[in-house]
PDB file of C-alpha atoms in Angstrom:
ATOM      1  CA  MET A  21     -28.705  13.166  37.366  1.00  0.00           C
ATOM      2  CA  ALA A  22     -26.387  11.504  34.709  1.00  0.00           C
ATOM      3  CA  LEU A  23     -25.049  12.083  31.309  1.00  0.00           C
ATOM      4  CA  SER A  24     -23.241   9.776  29.240  1.00  0.00           C
ATOM      5  CA  SER A  25     -21.829   9.613  25.666  1.00  0.00           C
ATOM      6  CA  SER A  26     -19.312   7.346  23.765  1.00  0.00           C
ATOM      7  CA  SER A  27     -16.196   8.946  24.989  1.00  0.00           C
ATOM      8  CA  GLY A  28     -17.044   9.632  28.618  1.00  0.00           C
ATOM      9  CA  SER A  29     -19.496  10.261  31.652  1.00  0.00           C
ATOM     10  CA  PHE A  30     -21.025  13.079  33.424  1.00  0.00           C
ATOM     11  CA  SER A  31     -22.804  12.516  36.943  1.00  0.00           C
ATOM     12  CA  PHE A  32     -24.453  15.372  38.939  1.00  0.00           C
ATOM     13  CA  ALA A  33     -25.897  14.599  42.626  1.00  0.00           C
ATOM     14  CA  ALA A  34     -27.774  17.090  44.482  1.00  0.00           C
ATOM     15  CA  GLY A  35     -25.850  20.543  45.491  1.00  0.00           C
ATOM     16  CA  GLU A  36     -22.655  19.330  43.660  1.00  0.00           C
ATOM     17  CA  GLN A  37     -21.242  18.026  40.478  1.00  0.00           C
ATOM     18  CA  HIS A  38     -18.699  15.553  39.539  1.00  0.00           C
ATOM     19  CA  PHE A  39     -16.733  14.907  36.640  1.00  0.00           C
ATOM     20  CA  ILE A  40     -15.662  11.047  36.259  1.00  0.00           C
ATOM     21  CA  PRO A  41     -12.795  11.176  33.765  1.00  0.00           C
ATOM     22  CA  GLU A  42     -11.823   8.258  31.366  1.00  0.00           C
ATOM     23  CA  VAL A  43      -7.987   7.560  30.505  1.00  0.00           C
ATOM     24  CA  PHE A  44      -7.704   6.892  26.826  1.00  0.00           C
ATOM     25  CA  SER A  45      -4.609   5.305  25.429  1.00  0.00           C
ATOM     26  CA  LYS A  46      -2.643   7.299  22.876  1.00  0.00           C
ATOM     27  CA  LYS A  47      -2.142   4.269  20.871  1.00  0.00           C
ATOM     28  CA  LEU A  48      -4.785   2.240  18.727  1.00  0.00           C
ATOM     29  CA  GLN A  49      -4.919  -1.381  19.154  1.00  0.00           C
ATOM     30  CA  ALA A  50      -3.129  -3.086  16.361  1.00  0.00           C
ATOM     31  CA  LYS A  51      -5.083  -4.174  13.451  1.00  0.00           C
ATOM     32  CA  PHE A  52      -3.656  -6.759  10.909  1.00  0.00           C
ATOM     33  CA  TYR A  53      -4.977  -6.770   7.022  1.00  0.00           C
ATOM     34  CA  SER A  54      -5.446  -9.722   4.908  1.00  0.00           C
ATOM     35  CA  GLN A  55      -2.583  -9.408   2.400  1.00  0.00           C
ATOM     36  CA  THR A  56      -3.363  -7.981  -1.252  1.00  0.00           C
ATOM     37  CA  VAL A  57      -1.542  -9.024  -4.201  1.00  0.00           C
ATOM     38  CA  LEU A  58      -3.854  -7.752  -7.021  1.00  0.00           C
ATOM     39  CA  SER A  59      -1.646  -5.062  -8.166  1.00  0.00           C
ATOM     40  CA  GLU A  60       1.329  -7.829  -8.792  1.00  0.00           C
ATOM     41  CA  VAL A  61      -0.788 -10.508 -10.711  1.00  0.00           C
ATOM     42  CA  THR A  62      -2.848  -7.894 -13.139  1.00  0.00           C
ATOM     43  CA  THR A  63      -2.095  -5.022 -15.580  1.00  0.00           C
ATOM     44  CA  ASN A  64      -3.111  -1.457 -15.343  1.00  0.00           C
ATOM     45  CA  GLU A  65      -1.322  -0.218 -18.318  1.00  0.00           C
ATOM     46  CA  TYR A  66      -4.632   0.344 -19.673  1.00  0.00           C
ATOM     47  CA  GLU A  67      -6.284   2.322 -16.806  1.00  0.00           C
ATOM     48  CA  GLY A  68      -5.962   5.867 -18.911  1.00  0.00           C
ATOM     49  CA  GLU A  69      -8.459   8.701 -17.699  1.00  0.00           C
ATOM     50  CA  ILE A  70     -11.159   7.246 -15.369  1.00  0.00           C
ATOM     51  CA  SER A  71     -13.598   9.963 -14.444  1.00  0.00           C
ATOM     52  CA  GLY A  72     -16.387   7.935 -12.847  1.00  0.00           C
ATOM     53  CA  LEU A  73     -18.661   4.792 -12.984  1.00  0.00           C
ATOM     54  CA  GLY A  74     -19.749   3.854 -16.461  1.00  0.00           C
ATOM     55  CA  ASN A  75     -16.327   4.840 -18.154  1.00  0.00           C
ATOM     56  CA  LYS A  76     -14.917   2.605 -20.823  1.00  0.00           C
ATOM     57  CA  VAL A  77     -11.188   2.025 -21.313  1.00  0.00           C
ATOM     58  CA  ASN A  78     -10.558   0.936 -24.839  1.00  0.00           C
ATOM     59  CA  ILE A  79      -7.539  -1.945 -25.036  1.00  0.00           C
ATOM     60  CA  ARG A  80      -5.960  -2.298 -28.601  1.00  0.00           C
ATOM     61  CA  ALA A  81      -4.690  -6.168 -29.352  1.00  0.00           C
ATOM     62  CA  VAL A  82      -1.378  -6.372 -30.957  1.00  0.00           C
ATOM     63  CA  PRO A  83      -1.769  -6.957 -34.816  1.00  0.00           C
ATOM     64  CA  ALA A  84      -1.604 -10.250 -36.249  1.00  0.00           C
ATOM     65  CA  VAL A  85       0.883 -10.497 -39.068  1.00  0.00           C
ATOM     66  CA  THR A  86       0.915 -13.991 -41.408  1.00  0.00           C
ATOM     67  CA  VAL A  87       4.135 -15.535 -42.107  1.00  0.00           C
ATOM     68  CA  ALA A  88       4.154 -17.321 -45.953  1.00  0.00           C
ATOM     69  CA  ASP A  89       6.289 -19.157 -47.993  1.00  0.00           C
ATOM     70  CA  TYR A  90       8.545 -17.026 -50.267  1.00  0.00           C
ATOM     71  CA  THR A  91       7.813 -17.711 -53.999  1.00  0.00           C
ATOM     72  CA  GLY A  92       9.455 -14.870 -55.366  1.00  0.00           C
ATOM     73  CA  SER A  93       6.832 -12.255 -55.024  1.00  0.00           C
ATOM     74  CA  LEU A  94       5.434 -10.685 -51.898  1.00  0.00           C
ATOM     75  CA  SER A  95       1.685  -9.996 -51.105  1.00  0.00           C
ATOM     76  CA  TYR A  96       1.272  -7.394 -48.605  1.00  0.00           C
ATOM     77  CA  ALA A  97      -1.662  -7.973 -46.254  1.00  0.00           C
ATOM     78  CA  ASP A  98      -3.663  -5.318 -44.172  1.00  0.00           C
ATOM     79  CA  VAL A  99      -2.569  -4.697 -40.551  1.00  0.00           C
ATOM     80  CA  THR A 100      -5.505  -4.492 -38.355  1.00  0.00           C
ATOM     81  CA  SER A 101      -5.861  -4.424 -34.714  1.00  0.00           C
ATOM     82  CA  SER A 102      -8.961  -5.487 -32.704  1.00  0.00           C
ATOM     83  CA  THR A 103     -10.197  -3.244 -29.681  1.00  0.00           C
ATOM     84  CA  ILE A 104     -11.433  -4.885 -26.450  1.00  0.00           C
ATOM     85  CA  GLU A 105     -13.605  -2.715 -24.147  1.00  0.00           C
ATOM     86  CA  LEU A 106     -12.757  -2.693 -20.359  1.00  0.00           C
ATOM     87  CA  ASP A 107     -15.922  -1.600 -18.627  1.00  0.00           C
ATOM     88  CA  ILE A 108     -15.649   0.586 -15.409  1.00  0.00           C
ATOM     89  CA  ASN A 109     -18.899  -0.684 -14.010  1.00  0.00           C
ATOM     90  CA  LYS A 110     -17.901  -1.739 -10.337  1.00  0.00           C
ATOM     91  CA  ALA A 111     -17.878   0.625  -7.391  1.00  0.00           C
ATOM     92  CA  LYS A 112     -17.333   0.504  -3.696  1.00  0.00           C
ATOM     93  CA  SER A 113     -17.610   3.301  -0.998  1.00  0.00           C
ATOM     94  CA  TYR A 114     -17.213   3.905   2.625  1.00  0.00           C
ATOM     95  CA  ALA A 115     -18.670   6.136   4.971  1.00  0.00           C
ATOM     96  CA  PHE A 116     -18.064   6.709   8.806  1.00  0.00           C
ATOM     97  CA  LYS A 117     -18.314   9.850  11.060  1.00  0.00           C
ATOM     98  CA  VAL A 118     -16.220  11.308  13.795  1.00  0.00           C
ATOM     99  CA  ASP A 119     -18.140  12.882  16.771  1.00  0.00           C
ATOM    100  CA  ASP A 120     -16.696  16.357  17.767  1.00  0.00           C
ATOM    101  CA  ILE A 121     -16.580  15.233  21.477  1.00  0.00           C
ATOM    102  CA  LEU A 122     -14.661  12.027  20.902  1.00  0.00           C
ATOM    103  CA  ARG A 123     -12.137  14.035  18.653  1.00  0.00           C
ATOM    104  CA  ARG A 124     -11.358  16.779  21.188  1.00  0.00           C
ATOM    105  CA  GLN A 125     -11.028  14.299  23.963  1.00  0.00           C
ATOM    106  CA  ALA A 126      -8.487  12.192  21.947  1.00  0.00           C
ATOM    107  CA  ASP A 127      -4.664  12.488  21.535  1.00  0.00           C
ATOM    108  CA  ILE A 128      -5.249  10.201  18.438  1.00  0.00           C
ATOM    109  CA  ASP A 129      -6.334  11.512  14.880  1.00  0.00           C
ATOM    110  CA  PHE A 130      -9.103   9.253  14.644  1.00  0.00           C
ATOM    111  CA  MET A 131     -10.191  10.625  11.230  1.00  0.00           C
ATOM    112  CA  SER A 132      -6.948   9.853   9.639  1.00  0.00           C
ATOM    113  CA  GLU A 133      -6.531   6.454  11.457  1.00  0.00           C
ATOM    114  CA  ALA A 134     -10.292   5.606  10.296  1.00  0.00           C
ATOM    115  CA  ALA A 135      -9.512   6.891   6.641  1.00  0.00           C
ATOM    116  CA  GLY A 136      -6.441   4.435   6.611  1.00  0.00           C
ATOM    117  CA  ASP A 137      -8.553   1.475   7.628  1.00  0.00           C
ATOM    118  CA  ALA A 138     -10.967   2.245   5.183  1.00  0.00           C
ATOM    119  CA  ALA A 139      -8.512   2.412   2.322  1.00  0.00           C
ATOM    120  CA  GLN A 140      -7.516  -0.967   3.343  1.00  0.00           C
ATOM    121  CA  ASN A 141     -10.392  -2.433   3.653  1.00  0.00           C
ATOM    122  CA  MET A 142     -11.395  -1.061   0.184  1.00  0.00           C
ATOM    123  CA  LYS A 143      -8.340  -2.989  -1.265  1.00  0.00           C
ATOM    124  CA  ILE A 144      -9.299  -6.221   0.206  1.00  0.00           C
ATOM    125  CA  ALA A 145     -12.900  -6.019  -0.956  1.00  0.00           C
ATOM    126  CA  ILE A 146     -12.040  -5.221  -4.548  1.00  0.00           C
ATOM    127  CA  GLU A 147      -9.267  -7.989  -4.725  1.00  0.00           C
ATOM    128  CA  GLN A 148     -12.150 -10.761  -3.205  1.00  0.00           C
ATOM    129  CA  ASP A 149     -14.501  -9.385  -6.056  1.00  0.00           C
ATOM    130  CA  VAL A 150     -11.697  -9.752  -8.720  1.00  0.00           C
ATOM    131  CA  PHE A 151     -10.506 -13.314  -7.493  1.00  0.00           C
ATOM    132  CA  GLY A 152     -14.274 -14.339  -7.108  1.00  0.00           C
ATOM    133  CA  ASN A 153     -14.919 -13.969 -10.971  1.00  0.00           C
ATOM    134  CA  ILE A 154     -12.133 -14.011 -13.115  1.00  0.00           C
ATOM    135  CA  ALA A 155     -12.010 -18.148 -13.183  1.00  0.00           C
ATOM    136  CA  SER A 156     -14.748 -17.668 -15.787  1.00  0.00           C
ATOM    137  CA  GLY A 157     -12.707 -15.843 -18.292  1.00  0.00           C
ATOM    138  CA  SER A 158     -10.056 -18.261 -18.624  1.00  0.00           C
ATOM    139  CA  SER A 159      -9.818 -20.895 -21.418  1.00  0.00           C
ATOM    140  CA  LEU A 160      -7.720 -23.284 -19.535  1.00  0.00           C
ATOM    141  CA  SER A 161      -8.757 -26.556 -17.657  1.00  0.00           C
ATOM    142  CA  ASP A 162      -8.152 -26.150 -14.003  1.00  0.00           C
ATOM    143  CA  VAL A 163      -5.663 -27.707 -12.348  1.00  0.00           C
ATOM    144  CA  ASN A 164      -6.605 -29.971  -9.645  1.00  0.00           C
ATOM    145  CA  SER A 165      -6.108 -33.055  -7.777  1.00  0.00           C
ATOM    146  CA  GLY A 166      -9.202 -35.324  -8.699  1.00  0.00           C
ATOM    147  CA  GLY A 167     -10.981 -34.725  -5.433  1.00  0.00           C
ATOM    148  CA  SER A 168      -8.186 -35.643  -3.270  1.00  0.00           C
ATOM    149  CA  ALA A 169      -6.621 -33.638  -0.616  1.00  0.00           C
ATOM    150  CA  THR A 170      -3.757 -31.260  -1.579  1.00  0.00           C
ATOM    151  CA  THR A 171      -0.680 -32.808   0.323  1.00  0.00           C
ATOM    152  CA  ALA A 172       3.171 -32.422   0.701  1.00  0.00           C
ATOM    153  CA  SER A 173       3.040 -35.359  -1.751  1.00  0.00           C
ATOM    154  CA  ASN A 174       1.170 -33.885  -4.758  1.00  0.00           C
ATOM    155  CA  ILE A 175       1.525 -30.252  -4.349  1.00  0.00           C
ATOM    156  CA  LEU A 176       4.603 -30.299  -6.655  1.00  0.00           C
ATOM    157  CA  GLY A 177       2.831 -32.269  -9.342  1.00  0.00           C
ATOM    158  CA  LEU A 178       0.107 -29.508  -9.345  1.00  0.00           C
ATOM    159  CA  ILE A 179       2.388 -27.003  -9.935  1.00  0.00           C
ATOM    160  CA  LEU A 180       4.215 -28.585 -12.622  1.00  0.00           C
ATOM    161  CA  ASP A 181       0.892 -29.314 -14.143  1.00  0.00           C
ATOM    162  CA  CYS A 182       0.369 -25.166 -14.162  1.00  0.00           C
ATOM    163  CA  GLY A 183       3.657 -24.451 -15.700  1.00  0.00           C
ATOM    164  CA  LYS A 184       3.006 -27.348 -18.381  1.00  0.00           C
ATOM    165  CA  SER A 185      -0.517 -25.565 -19.216  1.00  0.00           C
ATOM    166  CA  LEU A 186       1.151 -22.260 -19.696  1.00  0.00           C
ATOM    167  CA  ASP A 187       3.952 -23.805 -21.773  1.00  0.00           C
ATOM    168  CA  GLN A 188       1.384 -25.188 -24.264  1.00  0.00           C
ATOM    169  CA  ASN A 189       0.052 -21.894 -24.811  1.00  0.00           C
ATOM    170  CA  ASN A 190       3.312 -20.124 -25.273  1.00  0.00           C
ATOM    171  CA  ILE A 191       2.818 -18.012 -22.385  1.00  0.00           C
ATOM    172  CA  PRO A 192       6.210 -16.097 -21.315  1.00  0.00           C
ATOM    173  CA  GLU A 193       8.010 -17.733 -18.606  1.00  0.00           C
ATOM    174  CA  THR A 194       9.107 -14.363 -17.074  1.00  0.00           C
ATOM    175  CA  ASP A 195       6.591 -12.863 -14.362  1.00  0.00           C
ATOM    176  CA  ARG A 196       4.368 -15.835 -14.101  1.00  0.00           C
ATOM    177  CA  PHE A 197       2.511 -15.895 -10.475  1.00  0.00           C
ATOM    178  CA  LEU A 198       0.988 -18.484  -8.909  1.00  0.00           C
ATOM    179  CA  ILE A 199      -1.580 -17.403  -5.878  1.00  0.00           C
ATOM    180  CA  ILE A 200      -2.346 -19.905  -3.163  1.00  0.00           C
ATOM    181  CA  ASP A 201      -3.750 -19.615   0.447  1.00  0.00           C
ATOM    182  CA  PRO A 202      -1.847 -19.826   3.539  1.00  0.00           C
ATOM    183  CA  ALA A 203      -2.802 -23.554   4.263  1.00  0.00           C
ATOM    184  CA  THR A 204      -1.202 -24.503   1.041  1.00  0.00           C
ATOM    185  CA  ALA A 205       1.747 -22.132   1.733  1.00  0.00           C
ATOM    186  CA  ALA A 206       2.279 -24.493   4.695  1.00  0.00           C
ATOM    187  CA  ILE A 207       2.001 -27.813   2.680  1.00  0.00           C
ATOM    188  CA  ILE A 208       4.620 -26.251   0.409  1.00  0.00           C
ATOM    189  CA  LYS A 209       7.022 -25.690   3.148  1.00  0.00           C
ATOM    190  CA  ASN A 210       6.619 -29.197   4.523  1.00  0.00           C
ATOM    191  CA  SER A 211       7.174 -30.779   1.320  1.00  0.00           C
ATOM    192  CA  ASP A 212      10.326 -31.696  -1.034  1.00  0.00           C
ATOM    193  CA  LEU A 213      10.085 -28.022  -1.777  1.00  0.00           C
ATOM    194  CA  LYS A 214      11.760 -27.254   1.409  1.00  0.00           C
ATOM    195  CA  GLN A 215      14.875 -27.979  -0.276  1.00  0.00           C
ATOM    196  CA  ALA A 216      16.483 -24.675  -1.442  1.00  0.00           C
ATOM    197  CA  TYR A 217      17.697 -25.879  -5.017  1.00  0.00           C
ATOM    198  CA  LEU A 218      13.878 -26.968  -5.884  1.00  0.00           C
ATOM    199  CA  THR A 219      12.824 -23.018  -5.314  1.00  0.00           C
ATOM    200  CA  GLY A 220      16.196 -21.473  -6.702  1.00  0.00           C
ATOM    201  CA  ASP A 221      16.732 -19.288  -3.582  1.00  0.00           C
ATOM    202  CA  ALA A 222      19.545 -19.250  -1.322  1.00  0.00           C
ATOM    203  CA  GLU A 223      17.816 -20.396   1.572  1.00  0.00           C
ATOM    204  CA  SER A 224      14.768 -23.038   1.774  1.00  0.00           C
ATOM    205  CA  PRO A 225      11.048 -21.710   2.373  1.00  0.00           C
ATOM    206  CA  LEU A 226      11.185 -23.680   5.840  1.00  0.00           C
ATOM    207  CA  ARG A 227      14.278 -21.058   6.909  1.00  0.00           C
ATOM    208  CA  ASN A 228      13.343 -17.974   5.816  1.00  0.00           C
ATOM    209  CA  GLY A 229       9.550 -18.103   5.741  1.00  0.00           C
ATOM    210  CA  ASN A 230       9.320 -17.259   2.069  1.00  0.00           C
ATOM    211  CA  ILE A 231       7.806 -19.104  -0.681  1.00  0.00           C
ATOM    212  CA  GLY A 232      10.008 -17.526  -3.605  1.00  0.00           C
ATOM    213  CA  MET A 233       9.766 -18.813  -7.003  1.00  0.00           C
ATOM    214  CA  ILE A 234       8.710 -22.442  -7.732  1.00  0.00           C
ATOM    215  CA  ASP A 235       8.885 -23.903 -11.527  1.00  0.00           C
ATOM    216  CA  ARG A 236       9.267 -20.019 -12.843  1.00  0.00           C
ATOM    217  CA  PHE A 237       6.141 -18.975 -10.747  1.00  0.00           C
ATOM    218  CA  ASN A 238       6.769 -16.193  -8.223  1.00  0.00           C
ATOM    219  CA  VAL A 239       4.536 -17.519  -5.751  1.00  0.00           C
ATOM    220  CA  TYR A 240       1.873 -15.276  -3.503  1.00  0.00           C
ATOM    221  CA  VAL A 241       0.054 -16.116  -0.365  1.00  0.00           C
ATOM    222  CA  THR A 242      -3.442 -14.232   0.355  1.00  0.00           C
ATOM    223  CA  ASN A 243      -6.406 -14.856   2.389  1.00  0.00           C
ATOM    224  CA  ASN A 244      -8.645 -13.353  -0.346  1.00  0.00           C
ATOM    225  CA  LEU A 245      -9.215 -16.426  -2.474  1.00  0.00           C
ATOM    226  CA  THR A 246     -12.859 -18.015  -2.791  1.00  0.00           C
ATOM    227  CA  VAL A 247     -13.360 -21.206  -0.815  1.00  0.00           C
ATOM    228  CA  ALA A 248     -16.369 -23.225  -1.252  1.00  0.00           C
ATOM    229  CA  SER A 249     -16.978 -26.526   0.026  1.00  0.00           C
ATOM    230  CA  GLY A 250     -13.190 -26.902   1.424  1.00  0.00           C
ATOM    231  CA  VAL A 251     -12.036 -26.221  -1.921  1.00  0.00           C
ATOM    232  CA  THR A 252      -9.641 -23.055  -2.427  1.00  0.00           C
ATOM    233  CA  SER A 253      -9.691 -21.515  -5.840  1.00  0.00           C
ATOM    234  CA  GLY A 254      -6.122 -20.106  -6.446  1.00  0.00           C
ATOM    235  CA  PHE A 255      -4.724 -18.889  -9.633  1.00  0.00           C
ATOM    236  CA  PHE A 256      -1.648 -19.365 -11.948  1.00  0.00           C
ATOM    237  CA  GLY A 257      -0.623 -17.310 -15.009  1.00  0.00           C
ATOM    238  CA  HIS A 258       0.817 -14.063 -16.230  1.00  0.00           C
ATOM    239  CA  PRO A 259      -0.038 -10.544 -15.349  1.00  0.00           C
ATOM    240  CA  LYS A 260      -1.053  -9.577 -18.940  1.00  0.00           C
ATOM    241  CA  ALA A 261      -4.091 -11.971 -18.673  1.00  0.00           C
ATOM    242  CA  VAL A 262      -6.122  -9.742 -16.732  1.00  0.00           C
ATOM    243  CA  ALA A 263      -6.597  -6.100 -17.043  1.00  0.00           C
ATOM    244  CA  TYR A 264      -7.563  -4.161 -14.160  1.00  0.00           C
ATOM    245  CA  ALA A 265      -8.201  -0.265 -13.953  1.00  0.00           C
ATOM    246  CA  SER A 266      -9.564   1.634 -10.769  1.00  0.00           C
ATOM    247  CA  GLN A 267      -9.818   5.196  -9.420  1.00  0.00           C
ATOM    248  CA  MET A 268     -10.543   6.838  -6.190  1.00  0.00           C
ATOM    249  CA  THR A 269     -13.046   9.385  -7.664  1.00  0.00           C
ATOM    250  CA  ASN A 270     -14.428  10.715  -4.428  1.00  0.00           C
ATOM    251  CA  THR A 271     -13.209  11.357  -0.802  1.00  0.00           C
ATOM    252  CA  GLU A 272     -14.299  14.001   1.017  1.00  0.00           C
ATOM    253  CA  THR A 273     -15.296  15.424   4.512  1.00  0.00           C
ATOM    254  CA  VAL A 274     -18.526  16.704   5.138  1.00  0.00           C
ATOM    255  CA  ARG A 275     -19.992  18.710   8.277  1.00  0.00           C
ATOM    256  CA  LEU A 276     -23.140  16.329   9.299  1.00  0.00           C
ATOM    257  CA  GLU A 277     -26.495  17.851  10.164  1.00  0.00           C
ATOM    258  CA  SER A 278     -27.981  15.401  12.471  1.00  0.00           C
ATOM    259  CA  SER A 279     -25.215  15.326  14.846  1.00  0.00           C
ATOM    260  CA  PHE A 280     -21.971  17.246  15.862  1.00  0.00           C
ATOM    261  CA  GLY A 281     -19.565  15.878  13.902  1.00  0.00           C
ATOM    262  CA  ASP A 282     -17.898  15.324  10.333  1.00  0.00           C
ATOM    263  CA  GLY A 283     -18.615  12.717   8.051  1.00  0.00           C
ATOM    264  CA  VAL A 284     -15.786  11.105   5.766  1.00  0.00           C
ATOM    265  CA  ARG A 285     -16.959   9.151   2.810  1.00  0.00           C
ATOM    266  CA  GLY A 286     -15.019   7.850  -0.415  1.00  0.00           C
ATOM    267  CA  LEU A 287     -15.959   6.153  -3.780  1.00  0.00           C
ATOM    268  CA  ALA A 288     -13.691   3.884  -5.833  1.00  0.00           C
ATOM    269  CA  VAL A 289     -14.688   2.784  -9.283  1.00  0.00           C
ATOM    270  CA  TYR A 290     -13.025  -0.042 -11.201  1.00  0.00           C
ATOM    271  CA  GLY A 291     -13.353  -2.771 -13.667  1.00  0.00           C
ATOM    272  CA  TYR A 292     -11.581  -5.880 -14.690  1.00  0.00           C
ATOM    273  CA  LYS A 293     -11.687  -8.037 -17.480  1.00  0.00           C
ATOM    274  CA  VAL A 294      -9.857 -11.443 -18.729  1.00  0.00           C
ATOM    275  CA  VAL A 295      -7.978 -10.185 -22.088  1.00  0.00           C
ATOM    276  CA  VAL A 296      -5.713 -13.119 -22.754  1.00  0.00           C
ATOM    277  CA  PRO A 297      -7.980 -16.306 -21.520  1.00  0.00           C
ATOM    278  CA  THR A 298      -5.015 -18.797 -22.370  1.00  0.00           C
ATOM    279  CA  ALA A 299      -2.702 -16.975 -19.835  1.00  0.00           C
ATOM    280  CA  ILE A 300      -4.582 -17.524 -16.558  1.00  0.00           C
ATOM    281  CA  GLY A 301      -5.983 -20.938 -15.177  1.00  0.00           C
ATOM    282  CA  GLU A 302      -7.491 -21.993 -11.783  1.00  0.00           C
ATOM    283  CA  ILE A 303      -5.857 -24.260  -9.327  1.00  0.00           C
ATOM    284  CA  LYS A 304      -8.167 -26.279  -7.074  1.00  0.00           C
ATOM    285  CA  LEU A 305      -6.711 -26.617  -3.797  1.00  0.00           C
ATOM    286  CA  ASN A 306      -8.517 -29.231  -1.416  1.00  0.00           C
ATOM    287  CA  SER A 307      -8.272 -29.027   2.245  1.00  0.00           C
TER     288      SER A 307
END
């Protein structure tokens, strides 16, 4: 007779019992995660108190004051501030179970490691959602190479066009960002931008592996951009353009009824909105 489980196996022959042990490594296999940059390119200063799905965060706009010619008398205008509502209308969750037998036979805290993995994957999933939908909120024309492939010879021109678009809309030069994919990052490192004086850094990107700053843009590289028909949708802009708010509203461990083990589950609610349409644009990167 033989019994088996996901953590070991037992066999029984007539008149005797044998335990066939399995050796478990005390180290988990390394897992690498997609780089997330959402917190660097959005603003969460409006986050406030989020208690659950369906909440709203009210964002008050800076009041506009009119400047007029002085003719010897003044006319006082009322100062009003409009309000933008940020809906917390999205949610993502995770749920996994840890078997009692597996936990007792292992020298690793599987529950803690799995929870850490879930948290990382949650960040990646949310970022992919944001980057897949914010382009529609921009009022800027997208920057592209006219259908031609993005190459070392035209990438600098594309970046300069991004900067010009923001300049024409009076977007502050400080904290500007450019989000690209690894393939475009490699093109930059192989272009004329590999010269240190073009990036403003002490070392060139070719030497230290970092893109650094290009034409006032802090350059971020991620695999979480949307790709369709060979075109990657990158972004350029200012963090004030997109309001983002999130909250892990539930993280709990429960005893399972259908098996001998514990269940761990988590729920994150979030919302995002382009609040300054002239401060963010899309850059089309063609493979």
